[in-house]
PDB file of C-alpha atoms and ligand atoms in Angstrom:
ATOM      1  CA  UNK O   1      94.950 185.436  60.119  1.00  0.00           C
ATOM      2  CA  UNK O   2      92.252 184.598  62.158  1.00  0.00           C
ATOM      3  CA  UNK O   3      89.549 187.582  62.602  1.00  0.00           C
ATOM      4  CA  UNK O   4      87.539 188.149  59.021  1.00  0.00           C
ATOM      5  CA  UNK O   5      88.165 192.361  59.070  1.00  0.00           C
ATOM      6  CA  UNK O   6      91.976 191.543  58.763  1.00  0.00           C
ATOM      7  CA  UNK O   7      91.147 189.539  56.031  1.00  0.00           C
ATOM      8  CA  UNK O   8      88.838 191.963  54.499  1.00  0.00           C
ATOM      9  CA  UNK O   9      91.466 194.355  54.810  1.00  0.00           C
ATOM     10  CA  UNK O  10      94.427 192.727  52.860  1.00  0.00           C
ATOM     11  CA  UNK O  11      93.709 194.422  49.795  1.00  0.00           C
ATOM     12  CA  UNK O  12      90.587 195.945  48.355  1.00  0.00           C
ATOM     13  CA  UNK O  13      89.649 193.483  46.114  1.00  0.00           C
ATOM     14  CA  UNK O  14      88.702 189.795  47.201  1.00  0.00           C
ATOM     15  CA  UNK O  15      88.974 187.330  43.916  1.00  0.00           C
ATOM     16  CA  UNK O  16      85.633 185.517  43.689  1.00  0.00           C
ATOM     17  CA  UNK O  17      87.217 182.185  42.107  1.00  0.00           C
ATOM     18  CA  UNK O  18      85.427 179.831  39.923  1.00  0.00           C
ATOM     19  CA  UNK O  19      88.105 177.230  38.777  1.00  0.00           C
ATOM     20  CA  UNK O  20      87.259 173.809  36.893  1.00  0.00           C
ATOM     21  CA  UNK O  21      90.563 172.387  36.717  1.00  0.00           C
ATOM     22  CA  UNK O  22      93.081 172.422  39.776  1.00  0.00           C
ATOM     23  CA  UNK O  23      96.260 171.742  37.778  1.00  0.00           C
ATOM     24  CA  UNK O  24      95.071 175.898  37.474  1.00  0.00           C
ATOM     25  CA  UNK O  25      94.982 176.603  40.598  1.00  0.00           C
ATOM     26  CA  UNK O  26      98.480 177.254  41.718  1.00  0.00           C
ATOM     27  CA  UNK O  27      99.429 179.208  38.441  1.00  0.00           C
ATOM     28  CA  UNK O  28      96.200 181.591  39.303  1.00  0.00           C
ATOM     29  CA  UNK O  29      96.945 182.002  43.263  1.00  0.00           C
ATOM     30  CA  UNK O  30     100.879 183.289  42.572  1.00  0.00           C
ATOM     31  CA  UNK O  31      99.465 185.707  39.909  1.00  0.00           C
ATOM     32  CA  UNK O  32      97.288 187.160  41.974  1.00  0.00           C
ATOM     33  CA  UNK O  33      99.337 187.085  44.971  1.00  0.00           C
ATOM     34  CA  UNK O  34     101.785 188.574  42.461  1.00  0.00           C
ATOM     35  CA  UNK O  35      99.695 191.260  41.406  1.00  0.00           C
ATOM     36  CA  UNK O  36      98.922 192.048  45.590  1.00  0.00           C
ATOM     37  CA  UNK O  37      96.041 190.449  45.548  1.00  0.00           C
ATOM     38  CA  UNK O  38      96.705 187.444  48.979  1.00  0.00           C
ATOM     39  CA  UNK O  39      92.705 186.767  50.219  1.00  0.00           C
ATOM     40  CA  UNK O  40      91.441 184.459  47.873  1.00  0.00           C
ATOM     41  CA  UNK O  41      87.821 182.996  47.413  1.00  0.00           C
ATOM     42  CA  UNK O  42      87.535 179.542  45.831  1.00  0.00           C
ATOM     43  CA  UNK O  43      83.552 179.498  44.658  1.00  0.00           C
ATOM     44  CA  UNK O  44      82.054 175.539  45.753  1.00  0.00           C
ATOM     45  CA  UNK O  45      81.030 175.677  41.967  1.00  0.00           C
ATOM     46  CA  UNK O  46      83.288 173.424  40.264  1.00  0.00           C
ATOM     47  CA  UNK O  47      83.947 169.610  41.645  1.00  0.00           C
ATOM     48  CA  UNK O  48      87.588 170.670  41.476  1.00  0.00           C
ATOM     49  CA  UNK O  49      86.978 173.793  43.883  1.00  0.00           C
ATOM     50  CA  UNK O  50      88.432 171.335  47.162  1.00  0.00           C
ATOM     51  CA  UNK O  51      91.021 170.312  45.452  1.00  0.00           C
ATOM     52  CA  UNK O  52      92.184 173.750  44.240  1.00  0.00           C
ATOM     53  CA  UNK O  53      91.942 174.902  47.806  1.00  0.00           C
ATOM     54  CA  UNK O  54      94.298 172.300  48.868  1.00  0.00           C
ATOM     55  CA  UNK O  55      97.002 173.397  45.937  1.00  0.00           C
ATOM     56  CA  UNK O  56      96.165 177.358  46.778  1.00  0.00           C
ATOM     57  CA  UNK O  57      96.678 176.051  50.401  1.00  0.00           C
ATOM     58  CA  UNK O  58     100.379 175.429  49.295  1.00  0.00           C
ATOM     59  CA  UNK O  59     100.774 179.613  47.910  1.00  0.00           C
ATOM     60  CA  UNK O  60     103.494 181.665  50.054  1.00  0.00           C
ATOM     61  CA  UNK O  61     101.585 184.670  50.963  1.00  0.00           C
ATOM     62  CA  UNK O  62      97.532 183.619  49.816  1.00  0.00           C
ATOM     63  CA  UNK O  63      95.186 183.152  52.314  1.00  0.00           C
ATOM     64  CA  UNK O  64      92.947 180.935  50.693  1.00  0.00           C
ATOM     65  CA  UNK O  65      88.730 180.929  51.746  1.00  0.00           C
ATOM     66  CA  UNK O  66      86.042 178.850  50.190  1.00  0.00           C
ATOM     67  CA  UNK O  67      83.005 180.810  48.768  1.00  0.00           C
ATOM     68  CA  UNK O  68      79.353 179.162  48.235  1.00  0.00           C
ATOM     69  CA  UNK O  69      79.561 177.818  51.290  1.00  0.00           C
ATOM     70  CA  UNK O  70      75.675 177.014  52.113  1.00  0.00           C
ATOM     71  CA  UNK O  71      75.007 174.503  54.415  1.00  0.00           C
ATOM     72  CA  UNK O  72      77.547 172.600  57.408  1.00  0.00           C
ATOM     73  CA  UNK O  73      78.802 169.973  55.249  1.00  0.00           C
ATOM     74  CA  UNK O  74      80.072 172.302  52.874  1.00  0.00           C
ATOM     75  CA  UNK O  75      81.734 174.472  55.902  1.00  0.00           C
ATOM     76  CA  UNK O  76      83.670 170.854  56.976  1.00  0.00           C
ATOM     77  CA  UNK O  77      84.774 170.257  53.371  1.00  0.00           C
ATOM     78  CA  UNK O  78      85.613 172.900  53.261  1.00  0.00           C
ATOM     79  CA  UNK O  79      87.316 173.724  56.729  1.00  0.00           C
ATOM     80  CA  UNK O  80      89.430 170.190  55.834  1.00  0.00           C
ATOM     81  CA  UNK O  81      90.461 171.188  52.259  1.00  0.00           C
ATOM     82  CA  UNK O  82      92.390 173.564  54.234  1.00  0.00           C
ATOM     83  CA  UNK O  83      90.554 177.022  53.451  1.00  0.00           C
ATOM     84  CA  UNK O  84      90.869 179.722  55.934  1.00  0.00           C
ATOM     85  CA  UNK O  85      88.190 181.468  55.746  1.00  0.00           C
ATOM     86  CA  UNK O  86      84.434 181.066  54.736  1.00  0.00           C
ATOM     87  CA  UNK O  87      81.997 182.799  52.384  1.00  0.00           C
ATOM     88  CA  UNK O  88      78.555 182.409  52.124  1.00  0.00           C
ATOM     89  CA  UNK O  89      75.889 183.833  49.167  1.00  0.00           C
ATOM     90  CA  UNK O  90      73.304 184.598  52.386  1.00  0.00           C
ATOM     91  CA  UNK O  91      73.074 183.527  56.045  1.00  0.00           C
ATOM     92  CA  UNK O  92      70.956 180.759  57.795  1.00  0.00           C
ATOM     93  CA  UNK O  93      70.999 180.224  61.425  1.00  0.00           C
ATOM     94  CA  UNK O  94      72.343 176.671  61.307  1.00  0.00           C
ATOM     95  CA  UNK O  95      75.116 177.283  59.350  1.00  0.00           C
ATOM     96  CA  UNK O  96      76.395 180.974  61.227  1.00  0.00           C
ATOM     97  CA  UNK O  97      76.517 178.908  64.352  1.00  0.00           C
ATOM     98  CA  UNK O  98      78.448 175.717  62.694  1.00  0.00           C
ATOM     99  CA  UNK O  99      80.847 178.232  61.362  1.00  0.00           C
ATOM    100  CA  UNK O 100      80.856 180.690  64.764  1.00  0.00           C
ATOM    101  CA  UNK O 101      81.565 176.840  66.717  1.00  0.00           C
ATOM    102  CA  UNK O 102      84.384 175.996  64.319  1.00  0.00           C
ATOM    103  CA  UNK O 103      85.994 179.628  64.808  1.00  0.00           C
ATOM    104  CA  UNK O 104      86.743 180.314  61.231  1.00  0.00           C
ATOM    105  CA  UNK O 105      86.938 183.493  60.226  1.00  0.00           C
ATOM    106  CA  UNK O 106      83.451 183.747  58.656  1.00  0.00           C
ATOM    107  CA  UNK O 107      81.868 186.405  55.903  1.00  0.00           C
ATOM    108  CA  UNK O 108      78.065 185.581  55.700  1.00  0.00           C
ATOM    109  CA  UNK O 109      75.728 186.968  52.536  1.00  0.00           C
ATOM    110  CA  UNK O 110      73.305 189.417  53.532  1.00  0.00           C
ATOM    111  CA  UNK O 111      70.738 191.282  51.133  1.00  0.00           C
ATOM    112  CA  UNK O 112      68.660 193.037  53.810  1.00  0.00           C
ATOM    113  CA  UNK O 113      67.403 194.298  56.973  1.00  0.00           C
ATOM    114  CA  UNK O 114      66.730 191.318  58.345  1.00  0.00           C
ATOM    115  CA  UNK O 115      69.934 188.863  57.360  1.00  0.00           C
ATOM    116  CA  UNK O 116      71.381 191.671  58.669  1.00  0.00           C
ATOM    117  CA  UNK O 117      69.773 191.245  62.452  1.00  0.00           C
ATOM    118  CA  UNK O 118      70.164 187.482  62.194  1.00  0.00           C
ATOM    119  CA  UNK O 119      74.301 188.037  62.337  1.00  0.00           C
ATOM    120  CA  UNK O 120      74.026 190.347  64.356  1.00  0.00           C
ATOM    121  CA  UNK O 121      72.358 187.992  67.077  1.00  0.00           C
ATOM    122  CA  UNK O 122      74.582 185.854  66.096  1.00  0.00           C
ATOM    123  CA  UNK O 123      77.448 188.130  66.780  1.00  0.00           C
ATOM    124  CA  UNK O 124      78.847 188.959  63.664  1.00  0.00           C
ATOM    125  CA  UNK O 125      79.690 192.035  62.700  1.00  0.00           C
ATOM    126  CA  UNK O 126      80.815 191.538  59.164  1.00  0.00           C
ATOM    127  CA  UNK O 127      78.941 190.712  56.157  1.00  0.00           C
ATOM    128  CA  UNK O 128      79.188 190.177  52.042  1.00  0.00           C
ATOM    129  CA  UNK O 129      76.212 192.225  50.679  1.00  0.00           C
ATOM    130  CA  UNK O 130      74.899 190.150  48.375  1.00  0.00           C
ATOM    131  CA  UNK O 131      73.793 190.330  45.127  1.00  0.00           C
ATOM    132  CA  UNK O 132      74.965 193.751  45.763  1.00  0.00           C
ATOM    133  CA  UNK O 133      74.186 195.529  42.316  1.00  0.00           C
ATOM    134  CA  UNK O 134      71.258 193.582  42.287  1.00  0.00           C
ATOM    135  CA  UNK O 135      70.281 194.077  46.071  1.00  0.00           C
ATOM    136  CA  UNK O 136      69.764 197.609  45.468  1.00  0.00           C
ATOM    137  CA  UNK O 137      73.320 199.010  44.873  1.00  0.00           C
ATOM    138  CA  UNK O 138      74.989 201.595  47.000  1.00  0.00           C
ATOM    139  CA  UNK O 139      71.325 203.476  47.635  1.00  0.00           C
ATOM    140  CA  UNK O 140      70.310 200.485  49.224  1.00  0.00           C
ATOM    141  CA  UNK O 141      73.569 199.774  51.353  1.00  0.00           C
ATOM    142  CA  UNK O 142      74.484 202.569  52.579  1.00  0.00           C
ATOM    143  CA  UNK O 143      70.228 203.249  53.575  1.00  0.00           C
ATOM    144  CA  UNK O 144      70.903 199.729  55.430  1.00  0.00           C
ATOM    145  CA  UNK O 145      73.990 201.310  57.123  1.00  0.00           C
ATOM    146  CA  UNK O 146      72.476 204.019  58.411  1.00  0.00           C
ATOM    147  CA  UNK O 147      70.293 201.816  61.484  1.00  0.00           C
ATOM    148  CA  UNK O 148      73.382 199.080  61.055  1.00  0.00           C
ATOM    149  CA  UNK O 149      76.145 201.088  62.006  1.00  0.00           C
ATOM    150  CA  UNK O 150      78.424 198.536  64.022  1.00  0.00           C
ATOM    151  CA  UNK O 151      78.536 196.592  60.541  1.00  0.00           C
ATOM    152  CA  UNK O 152      81.056 196.374  58.203  1.00  0.00           C
ATOM    153  CA  UNK O 153      80.651 195.187  54.486  1.00  0.00           C
ATOM    154  CA  UNK O 154      82.171 193.592  50.883  1.00  0.00           C
ATOM    155  CA  UNK O 155      79.475 194.263  48.276  1.00  0.00           C
ATOM    156  CA  UNK O 156      79.808 191.418  45.619  1.00  0.00           C
ATOM    157  CA  UNK O 157      77.478 190.523  42.813  1.00  0.00           C
ATOM    158  CA  UNK O 158      78.004 193.115  39.280  1.00  0.00           C
ATOM    159  CA  UNK O 159      80.857 195.023  40.998  1.00  0.00           C
ATOM    160  CA  UNK O 160      83.629 195.785  38.473  1.00  0.00           C
ATOM    161  CA  UNK O 161      86.808 197.640  38.147  1.00  0.00           C
ATOM    162  CA  UNK O 162      84.553 200.382  37.256  1.00  0.00           C
ATOM    163  CA  UNK O 163      81.929 200.870  39.774  1.00  0.00           C
ATOM    164  CA  UNK O 164      84.934 199.741  42.699  1.00  0.00           C
ATOM    165  CA  UNK O 165      85.790 202.361  43.865  1.00  0.00           C
ATOM    166  CA  UNK O 166      82.118 203.858  44.342  1.00  0.00           C
ATOM    167  CA  UNK O 167      81.102 200.938  46.558  1.00  0.00           C
ATOM    168  CA  UNK O 168      84.999 201.268  48.740  1.00  0.00           C
ATOM    169  CA  UNK O 169      84.220 204.888  48.746  1.00  0.00           C
ATOM    170  CA  UNK O 170      81.448 204.247  51.635  1.00  0.00           C
ATOM    171  CA  UNK O 171      82.719 203.852  54.740  1.00  0.00           C
ATOM    172  CA  UNK O 172      81.404 201.368  55.806  1.00  0.00           C
ATOM    173  CA  UNK O 173      82.701 199.175  52.887  1.00  0.00           C
ATOM    174  CA  UNK O 174      86.037 197.491  53.788  1.00  0.00           C
ATOM    175  CA  UNK O 175      86.456 196.098  50.766  1.00  0.00           C
ATOM    176  CA  UNK O 176      84.408 194.189  47.482  1.00  0.00           C
ATOM    177  CA  UNK O 177      84.356 191.219  46.131  1.00  0.00           C
ATOM    178  CA  UNK O 178      84.043 190.464  42.138  1.00  0.00           C
ATOM    179  CA  UNK O 179      84.942 187.780  39.800  1.00  0.00           C
ATOM    180  CA  UNK O 180      86.261 190.234  37.241  1.00  0.00           C
ATOM    181  CA  UNK O 181      89.942 189.807  38.207  1.00  0.00           C
ATOM    182  CA  UNK O 182      90.178 185.987  37.019  1.00  0.00           C
ATOM    183  CA  UNK O 183      88.027 184.672  34.115  1.00  0.00           C
ATOM    184  CA  UNK O 184      86.497 181.190  33.930  1.00  0.00           C
ATOM    185  CA  UNK O 185      88.690 180.386  31.317  1.00  0.00           C
ATOM    186  CA  UNK O 186      92.063 181.161  31.692  1.00  0.00           C
ATOM    187  CA  UNK O 187      95.207 181.415  29.105  1.00  0.00           C
ATOM    188  CA  UNK O 188      97.099 184.494  30.488  1.00  0.00           C
ATOM    189  CA  UNK O 189      98.524 184.155  33.797  1.00  0.00           C
ATOM    190  CA  UNK O 190     100.131 187.800  33.476  1.00  0.00           C
ATOM    191  CA  UNK O 191      96.651 189.352  32.669  1.00  0.00           C
ATOM    192  CA  UNK O 192      95.869 187.761  36.060  1.00  0.00           C
ATOM    193  CA  UNK O 193      98.451 190.120  37.353  1.00  0.00           C
ATOM    194  CA  UNK O 194      97.586 192.876  36.209  1.00  0.00           C
ATOM    195  CA  UNK O 195      93.979 193.025  36.863  1.00  0.00           C
ATOM    196  CA  UNK O 196      95.161 192.116  40.460  1.00  0.00           C
ATOM    197  CA  UNK O 197      97.415 194.705  40.286  1.00  0.00           C
ATOM    198  CA  UNK O 198      94.756 197.170  39.291  1.00  0.00           C
ATOM    199  CA  UNK O 199      92.332 196.223  41.750  1.00  0.00           C
ATOM    200  CA  UNK O 200      94.670 196.328  44.900  1.00  0.00           C
ATOM    201  CA  UNK O 201      95.450 199.711  43.558  1.00  0.00           C
ATOM    202  CA  UNK O 202      92.438 201.247  44.358  1.00  0.00           C
ATOM    203  CA  UNK O 203      92.216 203.468  46.902  1.00  0.00           C
ATOM    204  CA  UNK O 204      89.949 202.153  50.153  1.00  0.00           C
TER     205      UNK O 204
HETATM  206  O1  ELE M   1      79.473 182.322  45.077  1.00  0.00           O
HETATM  207  C1  ELE M   1      78.930 182.696  45.966  1.00  0.00           C
HETATM  208  O2  ELE M   1      79.212 182.180  46.838  1.00  0.00           O
HETATM  209  C2  ELE M   1      78.128 183.717  45.814  1.00  0.00           C
HETATM  210  O3  ELE M   1      77.679 184.363  46.692  1.00  0.00           O
HETATM  211  C3  ELE M   1      78.389 184.917  44.481  1.00  0.00           C
HETATM  212  C4  ELE M   1      79.589 184.879  44.057  1.00  0.00           C
HETATM  213  O4  ELE M   1      79.955 186.038  45.400  1.00  0.00           O
HETATM  214  C5  ELE M   1      78.979 186.148  42.877  1.00  0.00           C
HETATM  215  O5  ELE M   1      77.951 185.318  41.672  1.00  0.00           O
HETATM  216  C6  ELE M   1      80.121 187.100  42.218  1.00  0.00           C
HETATM  217  O6  ELE M   1      79.599 187.889  41.617  1.00  0.00           O
HETATM  218  P1  ELE M   1      80.537 188.846  39.996  1.00  0.00           P
HETATM  219  O7  ELE M   1      81.402 189.588  40.477  1.00  0.00           O
HETATM  220  O8  ELE M   1      78.980 189.428  39.314  1.00  0.00           O
HETATM  221  O9  ELE M   1      80.151 187.215  39.348  1.00  0.00           O
END
């Protein structure tokens, strides 16, 4: 799995994970994979995140990436922990160049035309659209996708199971991202598998 397009098309949804306890990493990843969701974005928002990546990477079928990567140091730590793709909330030239140089599949956040132009200049073509709802929602992405017809997107930020189908109906959208599948306080792994199943069955 060495290109971002393949990772984006494993399932219609990439779950955005905020996990506080590394002991929950494997059961959560197993529950998601059982529900048909393989690409897992572990955000670097908790002290446990790098351990979570290490644990999830042991789960068969899981394709584990790091999210909330904002600089080169985090990029390297995530790769060292076993992240096989990298997601960032925004795009800087420094981070973009470092990610490209490392060879890791990279999905940088973009919210406007200038962000996308920076990405295209760097040779990137697949972007997160973040924060999707707050940055103008579906009308904004449709307007951006017209001039940047070569770009492909993963809208993230405010997307839900209810709104995902409308986003996924946009031809330039390969998948959506969202935190709704795995709540931060989790007790019921069967519910995670059920939510993953519902998400994995969305039409693309
Ligand atoms: O952590 C990152 O790298 C981000 O860019 C932010 C997340 O992708 C969104 O916060 C998910 O949004 P919700 O699904 O509305 O919770």
